[in-house]
CSV table of N, CA and C in Angstrom, one decimal:
chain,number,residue,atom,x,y,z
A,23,UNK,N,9.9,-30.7,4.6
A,23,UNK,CA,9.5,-29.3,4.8
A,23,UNK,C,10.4,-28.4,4.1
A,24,UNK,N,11.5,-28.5,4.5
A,24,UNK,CA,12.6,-27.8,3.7
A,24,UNK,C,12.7,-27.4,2.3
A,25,UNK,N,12.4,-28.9,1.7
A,25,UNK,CA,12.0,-29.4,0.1
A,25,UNK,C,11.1,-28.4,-0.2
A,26,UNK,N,9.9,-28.3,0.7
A,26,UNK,CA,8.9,-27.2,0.1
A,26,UNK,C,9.1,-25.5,0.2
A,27,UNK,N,9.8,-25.4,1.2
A,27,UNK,CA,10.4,-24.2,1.2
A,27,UNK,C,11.1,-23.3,0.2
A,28,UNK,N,12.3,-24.7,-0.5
A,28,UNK,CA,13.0,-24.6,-1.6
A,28,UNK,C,12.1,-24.4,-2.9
A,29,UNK,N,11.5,-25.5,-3.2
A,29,UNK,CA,10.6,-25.1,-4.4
A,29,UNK,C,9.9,-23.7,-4.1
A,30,UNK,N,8.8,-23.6,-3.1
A,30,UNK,CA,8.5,-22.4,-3.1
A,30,UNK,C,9.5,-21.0,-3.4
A,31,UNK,N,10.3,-20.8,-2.7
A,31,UNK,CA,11.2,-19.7,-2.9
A,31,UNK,C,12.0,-20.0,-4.6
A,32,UNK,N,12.3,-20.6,-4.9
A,32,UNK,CA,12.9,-20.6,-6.0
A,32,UNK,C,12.8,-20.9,-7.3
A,33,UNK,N,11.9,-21.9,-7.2
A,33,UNK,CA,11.3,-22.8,-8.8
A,33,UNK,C,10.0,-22.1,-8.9
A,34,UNK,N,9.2,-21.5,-8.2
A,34,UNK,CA,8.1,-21.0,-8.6
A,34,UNK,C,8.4,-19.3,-9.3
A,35,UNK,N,7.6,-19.0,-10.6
A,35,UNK,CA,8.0,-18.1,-11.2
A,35,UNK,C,7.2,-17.2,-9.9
A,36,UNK,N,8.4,-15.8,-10.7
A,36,UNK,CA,8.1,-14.7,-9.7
A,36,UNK,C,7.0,-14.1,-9.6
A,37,UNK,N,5.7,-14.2,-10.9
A,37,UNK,CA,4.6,-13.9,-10.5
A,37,UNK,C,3.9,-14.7,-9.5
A,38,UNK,N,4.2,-16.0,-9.0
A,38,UNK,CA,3.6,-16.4,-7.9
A,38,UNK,C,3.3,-16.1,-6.7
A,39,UNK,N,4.8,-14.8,-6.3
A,39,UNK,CA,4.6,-14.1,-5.4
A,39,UNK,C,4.5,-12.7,-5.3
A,40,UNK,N,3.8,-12.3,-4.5
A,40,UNK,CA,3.3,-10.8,-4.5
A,40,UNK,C,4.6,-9.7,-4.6
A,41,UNK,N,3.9,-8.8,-4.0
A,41,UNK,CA,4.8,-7.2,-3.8
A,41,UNK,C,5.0,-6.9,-2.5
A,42,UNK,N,6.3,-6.4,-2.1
A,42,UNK,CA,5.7,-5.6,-1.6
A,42,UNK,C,6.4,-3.9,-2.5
A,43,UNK,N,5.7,-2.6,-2.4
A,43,UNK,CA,6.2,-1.8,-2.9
A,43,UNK,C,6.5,-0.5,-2.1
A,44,UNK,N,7.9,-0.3,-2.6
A,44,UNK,CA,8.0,1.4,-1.7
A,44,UNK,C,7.4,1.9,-1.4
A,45,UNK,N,7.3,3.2,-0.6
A,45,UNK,CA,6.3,4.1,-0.8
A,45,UNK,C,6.2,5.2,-2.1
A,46,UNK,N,7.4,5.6,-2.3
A,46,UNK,CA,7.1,6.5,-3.5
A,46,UNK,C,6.4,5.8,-4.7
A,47,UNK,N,6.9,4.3,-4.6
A,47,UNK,CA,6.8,3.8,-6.1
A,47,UNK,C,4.9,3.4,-5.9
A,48,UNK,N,4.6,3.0,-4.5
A,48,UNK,CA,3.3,2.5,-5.0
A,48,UNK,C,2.5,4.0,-5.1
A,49,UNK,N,3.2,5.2,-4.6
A,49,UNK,CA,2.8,6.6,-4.9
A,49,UNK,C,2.5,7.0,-6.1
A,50,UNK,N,3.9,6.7,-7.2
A,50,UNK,CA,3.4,6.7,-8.7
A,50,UNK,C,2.8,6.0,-9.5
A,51,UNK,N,2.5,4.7,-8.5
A,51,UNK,CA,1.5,3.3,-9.8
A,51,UNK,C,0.2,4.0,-9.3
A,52,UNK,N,-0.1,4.6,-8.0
A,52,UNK,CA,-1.8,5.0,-8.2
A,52,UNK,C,-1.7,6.0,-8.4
A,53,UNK,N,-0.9,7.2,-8.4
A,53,UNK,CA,-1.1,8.8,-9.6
A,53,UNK,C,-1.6,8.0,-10.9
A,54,UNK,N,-0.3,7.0,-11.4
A,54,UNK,CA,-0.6,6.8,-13.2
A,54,UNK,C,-2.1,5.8,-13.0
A,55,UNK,N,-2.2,5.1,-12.3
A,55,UNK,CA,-3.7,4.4,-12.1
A,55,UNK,C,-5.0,5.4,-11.6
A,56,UNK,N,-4.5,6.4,-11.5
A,56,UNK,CA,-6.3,7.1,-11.8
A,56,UNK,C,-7.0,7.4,-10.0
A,57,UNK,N,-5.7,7.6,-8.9
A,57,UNK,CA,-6.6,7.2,-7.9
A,57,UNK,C,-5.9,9.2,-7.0
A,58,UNK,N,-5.0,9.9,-7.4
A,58,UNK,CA,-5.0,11.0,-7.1
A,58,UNK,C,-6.3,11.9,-8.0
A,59,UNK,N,-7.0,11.5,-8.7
A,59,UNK,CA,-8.0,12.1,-9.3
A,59,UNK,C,-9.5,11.6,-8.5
A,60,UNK,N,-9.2,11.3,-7.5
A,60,UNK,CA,-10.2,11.3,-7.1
A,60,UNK,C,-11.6,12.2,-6.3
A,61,UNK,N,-12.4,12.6,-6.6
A,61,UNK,CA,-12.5,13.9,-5.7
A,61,UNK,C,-12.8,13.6,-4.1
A,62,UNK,N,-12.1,14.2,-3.3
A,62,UNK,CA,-12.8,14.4,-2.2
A,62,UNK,C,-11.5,13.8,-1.7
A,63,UNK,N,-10.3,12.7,-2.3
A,63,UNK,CA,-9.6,11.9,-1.4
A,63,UNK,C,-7.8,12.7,-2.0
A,64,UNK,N,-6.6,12.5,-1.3
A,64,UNK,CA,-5.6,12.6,-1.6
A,64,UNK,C,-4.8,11.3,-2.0
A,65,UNK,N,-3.9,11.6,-2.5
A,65,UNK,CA,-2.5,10.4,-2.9
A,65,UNK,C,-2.8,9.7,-1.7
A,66,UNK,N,-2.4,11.2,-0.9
A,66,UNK,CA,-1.4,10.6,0.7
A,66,UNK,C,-2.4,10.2,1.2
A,67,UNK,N,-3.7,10.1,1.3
A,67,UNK,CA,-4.9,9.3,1.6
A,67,UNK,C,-4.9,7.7,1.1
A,68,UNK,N,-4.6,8.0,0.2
A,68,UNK,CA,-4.2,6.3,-0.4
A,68,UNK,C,-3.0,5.3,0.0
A,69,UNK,N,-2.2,6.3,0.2
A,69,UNK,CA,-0.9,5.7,0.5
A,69,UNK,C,-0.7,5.3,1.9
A,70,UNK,N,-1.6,6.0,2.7
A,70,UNK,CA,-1.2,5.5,3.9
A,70,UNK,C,-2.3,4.3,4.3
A,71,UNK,N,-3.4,4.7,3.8
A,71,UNK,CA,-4.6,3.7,4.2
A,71,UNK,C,-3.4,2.1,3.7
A,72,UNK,N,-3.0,2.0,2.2
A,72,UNK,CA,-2.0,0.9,1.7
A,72,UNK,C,-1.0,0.7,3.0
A,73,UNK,N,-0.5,1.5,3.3
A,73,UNK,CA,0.8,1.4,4.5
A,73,UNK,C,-0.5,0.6,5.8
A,74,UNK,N,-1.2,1.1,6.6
A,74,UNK,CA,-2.0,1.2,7.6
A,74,UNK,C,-2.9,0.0,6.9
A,75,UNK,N,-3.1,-0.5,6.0
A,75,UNK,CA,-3.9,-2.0,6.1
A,75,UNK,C,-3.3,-2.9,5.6
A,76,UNK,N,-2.2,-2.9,4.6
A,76,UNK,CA,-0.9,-4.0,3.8
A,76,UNK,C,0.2,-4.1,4.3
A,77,UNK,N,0.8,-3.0,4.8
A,77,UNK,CA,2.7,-2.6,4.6
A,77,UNK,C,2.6,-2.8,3.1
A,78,UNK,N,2.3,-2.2,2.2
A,78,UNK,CA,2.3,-1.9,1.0
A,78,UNK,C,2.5,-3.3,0.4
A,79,UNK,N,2.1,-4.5,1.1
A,79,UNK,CA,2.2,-5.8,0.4
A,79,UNK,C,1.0,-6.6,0.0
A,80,UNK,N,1.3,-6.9,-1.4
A,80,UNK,CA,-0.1,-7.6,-2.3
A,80,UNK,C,-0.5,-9.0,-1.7
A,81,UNK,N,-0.2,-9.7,-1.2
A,81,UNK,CA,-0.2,-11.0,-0.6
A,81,UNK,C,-0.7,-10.6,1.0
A,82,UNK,N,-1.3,-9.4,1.3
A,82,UNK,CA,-1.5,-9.3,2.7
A,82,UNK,C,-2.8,-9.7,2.9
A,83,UNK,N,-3.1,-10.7,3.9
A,83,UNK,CA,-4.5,-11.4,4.1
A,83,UNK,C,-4.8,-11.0,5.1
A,84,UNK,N,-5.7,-10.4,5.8
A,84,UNK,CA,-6.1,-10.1,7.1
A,84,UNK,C,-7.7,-11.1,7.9
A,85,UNK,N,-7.5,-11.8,8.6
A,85,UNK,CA,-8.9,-12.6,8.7
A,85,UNK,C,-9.8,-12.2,9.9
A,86,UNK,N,-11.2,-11.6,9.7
A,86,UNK,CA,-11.7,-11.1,10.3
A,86,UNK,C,-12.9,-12.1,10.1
A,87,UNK,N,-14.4,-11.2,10.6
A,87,UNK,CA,-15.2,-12.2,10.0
A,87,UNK,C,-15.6,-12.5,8.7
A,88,UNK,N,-15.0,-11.9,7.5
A,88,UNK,CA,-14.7,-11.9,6.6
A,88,UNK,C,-13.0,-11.7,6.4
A,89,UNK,N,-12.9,-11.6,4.9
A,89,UNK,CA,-11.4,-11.8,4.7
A,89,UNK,C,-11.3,-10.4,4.0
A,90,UNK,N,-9.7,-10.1,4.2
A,90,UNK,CA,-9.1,-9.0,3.6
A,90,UNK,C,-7.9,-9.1,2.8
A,91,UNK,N,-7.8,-8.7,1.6
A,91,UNK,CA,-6.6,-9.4,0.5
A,91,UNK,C,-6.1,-7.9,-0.1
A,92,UNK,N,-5.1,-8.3,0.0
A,92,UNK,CA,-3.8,-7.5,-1.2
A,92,UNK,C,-4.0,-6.2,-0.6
A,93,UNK,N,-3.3,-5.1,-0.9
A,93,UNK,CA,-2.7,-3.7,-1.0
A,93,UNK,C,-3.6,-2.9,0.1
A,94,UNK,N,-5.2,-2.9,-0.5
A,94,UNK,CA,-6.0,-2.1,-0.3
A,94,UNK,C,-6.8,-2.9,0.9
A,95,UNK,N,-6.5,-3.8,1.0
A,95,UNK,CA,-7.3,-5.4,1.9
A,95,UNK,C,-8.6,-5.2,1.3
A,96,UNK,N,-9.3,-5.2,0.1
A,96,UNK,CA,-10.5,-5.5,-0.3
A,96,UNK,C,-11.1,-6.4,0.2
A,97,UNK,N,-12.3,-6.7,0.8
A,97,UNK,CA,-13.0,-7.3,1.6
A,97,UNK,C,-14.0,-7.9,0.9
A,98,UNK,N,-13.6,-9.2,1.1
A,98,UNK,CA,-14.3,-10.9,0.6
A,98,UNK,C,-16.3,-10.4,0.9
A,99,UNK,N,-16.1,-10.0,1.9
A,99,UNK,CA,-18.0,-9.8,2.1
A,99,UNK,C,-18.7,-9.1,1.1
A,100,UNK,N,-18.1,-8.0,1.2
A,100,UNK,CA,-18.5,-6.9,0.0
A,100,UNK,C,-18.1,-6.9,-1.3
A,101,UNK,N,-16.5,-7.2,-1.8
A,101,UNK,CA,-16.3,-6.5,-2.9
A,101,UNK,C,-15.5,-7.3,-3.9
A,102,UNK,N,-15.2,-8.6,-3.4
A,102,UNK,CA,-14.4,-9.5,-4.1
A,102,UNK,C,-14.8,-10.8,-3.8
A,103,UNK,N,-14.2,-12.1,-4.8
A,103,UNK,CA,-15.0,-13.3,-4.5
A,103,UNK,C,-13.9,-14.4,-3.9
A,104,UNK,N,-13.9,-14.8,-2.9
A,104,UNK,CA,-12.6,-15.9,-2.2
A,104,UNK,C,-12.9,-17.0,-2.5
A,105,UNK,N,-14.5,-17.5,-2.6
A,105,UNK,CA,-15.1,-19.0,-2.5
A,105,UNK,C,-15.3,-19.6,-1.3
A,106,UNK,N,-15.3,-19.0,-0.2
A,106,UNK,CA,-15.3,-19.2,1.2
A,106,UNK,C,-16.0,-18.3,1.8
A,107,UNK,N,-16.5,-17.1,1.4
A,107,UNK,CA,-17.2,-16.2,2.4
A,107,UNK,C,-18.9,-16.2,1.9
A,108,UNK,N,-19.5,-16.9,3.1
A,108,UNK,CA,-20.8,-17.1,2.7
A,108,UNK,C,-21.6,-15.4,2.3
A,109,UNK,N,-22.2,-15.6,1.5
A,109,UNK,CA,-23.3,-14.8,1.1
A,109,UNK,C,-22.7,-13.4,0.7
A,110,UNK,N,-21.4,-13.0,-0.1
A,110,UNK,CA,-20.3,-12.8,-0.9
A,110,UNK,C,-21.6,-11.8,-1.5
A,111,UNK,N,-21.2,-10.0,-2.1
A,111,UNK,CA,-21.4,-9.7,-2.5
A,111,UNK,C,-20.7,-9.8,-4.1
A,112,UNK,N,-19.3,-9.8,-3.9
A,112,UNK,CA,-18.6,-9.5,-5.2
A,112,UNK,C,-18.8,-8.0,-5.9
A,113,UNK,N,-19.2,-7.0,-5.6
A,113,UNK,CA,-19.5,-5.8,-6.1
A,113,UNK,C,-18.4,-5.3,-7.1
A,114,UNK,N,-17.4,-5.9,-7.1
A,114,UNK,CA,-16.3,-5.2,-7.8
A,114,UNK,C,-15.9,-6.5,-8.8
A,115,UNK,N,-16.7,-7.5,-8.9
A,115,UNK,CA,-16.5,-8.5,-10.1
A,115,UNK,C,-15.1,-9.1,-9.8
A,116,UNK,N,-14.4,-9.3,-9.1
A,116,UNK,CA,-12.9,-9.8,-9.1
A,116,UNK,C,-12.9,-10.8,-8.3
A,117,UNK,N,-12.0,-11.6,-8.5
A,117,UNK,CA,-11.3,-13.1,-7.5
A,117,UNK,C,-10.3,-12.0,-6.0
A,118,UNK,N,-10.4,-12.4,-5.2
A,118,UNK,CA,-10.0,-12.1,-3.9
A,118,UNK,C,-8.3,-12.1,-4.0
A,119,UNK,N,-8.4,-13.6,-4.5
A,119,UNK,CA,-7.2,-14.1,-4.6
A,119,UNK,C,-5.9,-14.4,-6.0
A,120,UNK,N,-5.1,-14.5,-6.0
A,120,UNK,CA,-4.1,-14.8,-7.0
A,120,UNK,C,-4.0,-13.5,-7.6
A,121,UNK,N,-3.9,-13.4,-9.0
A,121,UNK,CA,-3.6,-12.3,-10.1
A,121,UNK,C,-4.1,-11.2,-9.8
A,122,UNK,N,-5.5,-11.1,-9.3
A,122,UNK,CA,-6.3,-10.2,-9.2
A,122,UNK,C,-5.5,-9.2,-7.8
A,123,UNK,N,-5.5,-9.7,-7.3
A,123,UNK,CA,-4.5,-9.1,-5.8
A,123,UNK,C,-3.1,-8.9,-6.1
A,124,UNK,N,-2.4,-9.4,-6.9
A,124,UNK,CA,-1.0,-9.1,-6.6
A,124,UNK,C,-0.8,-8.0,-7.9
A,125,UNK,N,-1.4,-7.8,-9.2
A,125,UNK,CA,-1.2,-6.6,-10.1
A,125,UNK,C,-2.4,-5.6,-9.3
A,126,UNK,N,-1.6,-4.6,-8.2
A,126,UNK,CA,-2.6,-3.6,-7.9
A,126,UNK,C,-3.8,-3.3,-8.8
A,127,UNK,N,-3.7,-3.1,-10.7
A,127,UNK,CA,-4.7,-2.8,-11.1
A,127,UNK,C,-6.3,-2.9,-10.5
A,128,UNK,N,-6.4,-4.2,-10.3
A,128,UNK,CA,-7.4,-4.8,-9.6
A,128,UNK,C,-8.0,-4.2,-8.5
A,129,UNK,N,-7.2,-4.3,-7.8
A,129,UNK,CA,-6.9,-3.6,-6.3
A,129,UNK,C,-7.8,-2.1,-6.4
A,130,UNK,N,-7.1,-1.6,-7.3
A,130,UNK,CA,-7.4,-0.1,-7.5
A,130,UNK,C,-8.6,0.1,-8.7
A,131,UNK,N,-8.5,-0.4,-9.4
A,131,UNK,CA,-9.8,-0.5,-10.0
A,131,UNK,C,-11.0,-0.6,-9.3
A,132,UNK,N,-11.0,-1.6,-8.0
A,132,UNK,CA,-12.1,-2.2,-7.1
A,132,UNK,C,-12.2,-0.9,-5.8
A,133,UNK,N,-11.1,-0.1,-5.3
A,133,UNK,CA,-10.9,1.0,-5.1
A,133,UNK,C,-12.0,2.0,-5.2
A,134,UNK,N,-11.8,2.1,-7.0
A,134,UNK,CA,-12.2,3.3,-7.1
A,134,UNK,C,-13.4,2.9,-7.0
A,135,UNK,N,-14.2,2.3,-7.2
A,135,UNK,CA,-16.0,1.0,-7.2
A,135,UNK,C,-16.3,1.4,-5.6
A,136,UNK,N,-15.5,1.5,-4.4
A,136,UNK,CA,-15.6,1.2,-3.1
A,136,UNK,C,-15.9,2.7,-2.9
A,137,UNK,N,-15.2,3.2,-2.9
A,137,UNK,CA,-15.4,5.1,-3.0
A,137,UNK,C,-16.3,5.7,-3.4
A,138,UNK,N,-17.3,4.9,-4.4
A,138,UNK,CA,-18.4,5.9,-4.7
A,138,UNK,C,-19.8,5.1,-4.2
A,139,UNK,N,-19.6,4.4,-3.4
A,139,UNK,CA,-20.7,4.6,-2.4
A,139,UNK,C,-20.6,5.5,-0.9
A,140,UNK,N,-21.8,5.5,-0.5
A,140,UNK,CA,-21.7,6.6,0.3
A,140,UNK,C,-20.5,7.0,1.2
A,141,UNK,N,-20.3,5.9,2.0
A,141,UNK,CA,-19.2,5.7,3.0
A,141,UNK,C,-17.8,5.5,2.5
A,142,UNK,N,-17.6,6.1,1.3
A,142,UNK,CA,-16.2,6.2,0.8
A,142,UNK,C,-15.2,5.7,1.3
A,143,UNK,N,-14.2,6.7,1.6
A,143,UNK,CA,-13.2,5.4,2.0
A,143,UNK,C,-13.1,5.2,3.8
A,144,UNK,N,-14.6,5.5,3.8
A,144,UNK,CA,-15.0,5.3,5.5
A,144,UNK,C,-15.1,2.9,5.6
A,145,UNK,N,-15.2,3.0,4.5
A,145,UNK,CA,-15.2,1.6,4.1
A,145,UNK,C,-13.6,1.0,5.0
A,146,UNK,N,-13.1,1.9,4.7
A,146,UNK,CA,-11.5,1.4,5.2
A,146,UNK,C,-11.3,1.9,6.7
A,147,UNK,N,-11.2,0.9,7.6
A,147,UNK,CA,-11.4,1.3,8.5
A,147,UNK,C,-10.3,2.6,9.4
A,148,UNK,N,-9.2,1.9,9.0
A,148,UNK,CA,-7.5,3.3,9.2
A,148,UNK,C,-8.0,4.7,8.7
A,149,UNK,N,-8.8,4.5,8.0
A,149,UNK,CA,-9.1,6.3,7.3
A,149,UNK,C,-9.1,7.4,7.8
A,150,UNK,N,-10.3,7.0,9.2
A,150,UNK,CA,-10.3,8.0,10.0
A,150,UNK,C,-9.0,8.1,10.7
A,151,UNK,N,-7.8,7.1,11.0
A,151,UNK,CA,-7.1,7.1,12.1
A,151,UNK,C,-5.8,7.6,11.4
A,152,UNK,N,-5.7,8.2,9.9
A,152,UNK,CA,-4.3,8.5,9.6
A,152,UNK,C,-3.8,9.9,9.6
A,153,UNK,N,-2.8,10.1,9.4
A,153,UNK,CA,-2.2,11.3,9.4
A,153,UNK,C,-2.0,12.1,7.6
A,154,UNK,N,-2.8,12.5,7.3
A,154,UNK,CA,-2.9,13.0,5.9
A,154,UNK,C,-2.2,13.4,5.4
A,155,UNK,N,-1.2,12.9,4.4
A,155,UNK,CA,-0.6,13.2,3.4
A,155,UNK,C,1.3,13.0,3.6
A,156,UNK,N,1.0,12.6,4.9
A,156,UNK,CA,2.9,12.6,5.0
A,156,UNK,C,3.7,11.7,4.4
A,157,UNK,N,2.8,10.6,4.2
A,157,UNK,CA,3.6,9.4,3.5
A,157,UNK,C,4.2,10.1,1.9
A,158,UNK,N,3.2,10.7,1.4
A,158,UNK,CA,3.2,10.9,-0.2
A,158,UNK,C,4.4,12.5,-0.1
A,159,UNK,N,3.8,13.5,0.8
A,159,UNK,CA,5.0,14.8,1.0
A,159,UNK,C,6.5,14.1,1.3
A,160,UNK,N,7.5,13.0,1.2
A,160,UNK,CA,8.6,12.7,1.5
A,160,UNK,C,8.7,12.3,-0.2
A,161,UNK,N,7.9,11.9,-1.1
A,161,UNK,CA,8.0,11.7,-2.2
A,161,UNK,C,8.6,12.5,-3.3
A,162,UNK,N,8.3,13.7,-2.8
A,162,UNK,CA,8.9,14.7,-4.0
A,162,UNK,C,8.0,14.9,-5.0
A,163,UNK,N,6.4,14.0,-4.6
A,163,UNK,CA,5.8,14.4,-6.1
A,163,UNK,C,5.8,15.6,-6.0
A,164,UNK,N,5.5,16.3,-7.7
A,164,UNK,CA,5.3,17.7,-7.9
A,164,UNK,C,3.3,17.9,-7.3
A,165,UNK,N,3.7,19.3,-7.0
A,165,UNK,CA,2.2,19.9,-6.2
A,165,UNK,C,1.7,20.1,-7.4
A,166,UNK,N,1.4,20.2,-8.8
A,166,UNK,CA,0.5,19.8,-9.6
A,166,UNK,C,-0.4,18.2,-9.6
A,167,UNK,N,0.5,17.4,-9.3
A,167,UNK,CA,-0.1,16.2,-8.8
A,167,UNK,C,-1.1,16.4,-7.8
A,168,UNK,N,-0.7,16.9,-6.8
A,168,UNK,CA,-1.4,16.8,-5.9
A,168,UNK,C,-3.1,17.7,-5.5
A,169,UNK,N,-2.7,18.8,-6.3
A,169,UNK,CA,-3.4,19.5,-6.4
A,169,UNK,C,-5.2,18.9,-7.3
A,170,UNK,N,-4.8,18.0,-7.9
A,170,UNK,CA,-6.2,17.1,-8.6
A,170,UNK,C,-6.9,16.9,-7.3
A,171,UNK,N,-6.4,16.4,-6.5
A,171,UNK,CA,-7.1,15.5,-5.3
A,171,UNK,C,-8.0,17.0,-4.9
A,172,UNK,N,-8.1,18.0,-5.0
A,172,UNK,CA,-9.8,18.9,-4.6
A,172,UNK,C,-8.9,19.0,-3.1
A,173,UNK,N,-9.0,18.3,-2.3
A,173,UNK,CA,-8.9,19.2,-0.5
A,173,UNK,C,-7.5,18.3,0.0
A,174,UNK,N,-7.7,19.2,0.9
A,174,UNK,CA,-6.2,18.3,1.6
A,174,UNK,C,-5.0,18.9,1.3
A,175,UNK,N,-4.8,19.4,0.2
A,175,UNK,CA,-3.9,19.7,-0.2
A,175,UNK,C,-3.1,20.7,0.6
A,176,UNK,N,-3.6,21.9,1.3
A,176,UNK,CA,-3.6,22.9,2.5
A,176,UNK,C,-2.5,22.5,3.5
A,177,UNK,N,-3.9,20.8,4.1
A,177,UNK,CA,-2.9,20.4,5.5
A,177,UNK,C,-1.6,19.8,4.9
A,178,UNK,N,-1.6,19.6,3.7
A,178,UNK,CA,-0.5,18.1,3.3
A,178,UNK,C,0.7,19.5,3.2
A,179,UNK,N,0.8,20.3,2.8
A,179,UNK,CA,1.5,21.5,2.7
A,179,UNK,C,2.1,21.8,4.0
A,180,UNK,N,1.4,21.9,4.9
A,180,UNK,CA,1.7,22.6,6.0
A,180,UNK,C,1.8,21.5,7.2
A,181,UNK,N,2.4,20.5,6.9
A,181,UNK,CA,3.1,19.4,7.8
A,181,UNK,C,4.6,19.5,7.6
């Protein structure tokens, strides 16, 4: 058992294993990825749903009656493919698992796919239950950033 511990932790290249990422930093990979432009949602909307369903880690599995993977926990039923979830939409074309989960792209790409159906990021169940925008206001981004995201902007100011 040990043996396998060692290989795992050491001999396996580092892309084998996930992320986990700060907060600011995974603050700036979805600004540069296209996800503070979103209308209707904030940074600090993203950031915390990431904190509130991952701890900002790509390797986070959540098992429900379906499965939940990586950053954003994309969901095996609807939007990604595991090979184990019977009757698997796949809507967002991606593998659940490995590459596609651990380079956010994916993640966030499949993201922005989940948000423009009706129930937006009502899809994510923490949505309704976070506190808007304080994760990303300890960041220092500049309020030009923030200001893309359309609303929110107001309360995220006045916390």
């Amino acid at each position: 058992m040990k043996a396998l511990i060692f290989l795992e932790l050491f001999l396996l290249p580092p892309a084998a294993h996930g992320k986990v990422y700060e907060r600011c930093e995974l603050a700036a990979a979805m600004k540069r990825l296209g996800l503070a432009s979103i209308p209707g949602y904030t940074l600090g909307d993203w950031v915390c749903t990431a904190k509130y369903e991952s701890n900002f880690n790509t390797d986070a599995i959540n098992y429900n009656r379906s499965t939940d993977y990586g950053i954003l926990q994309i969901n095996s039923r609807w939007w990604c493919k595991d090979g184990k979830t019977p009757r698997a939409k796949n809507a967002c074309k991606i593998q659940c698992r490995g590459d596609a989960m651990k380079d956010i792209t994916a993640a966030i790409n499949c993201a922005k796919r989940i948000v423009r159906d009706p129930q937006g990021m009502n899809a994510w169940y923490v949505f309704n239950h976070l506190k808007v925008g304080v994760m990303v206001k300890e960041c220092r981004i500049r309020l030009s950033l923030l200001k893309e995201s359309h609303i929110k902007t107001e309360k995220l100011l006045s916390t």
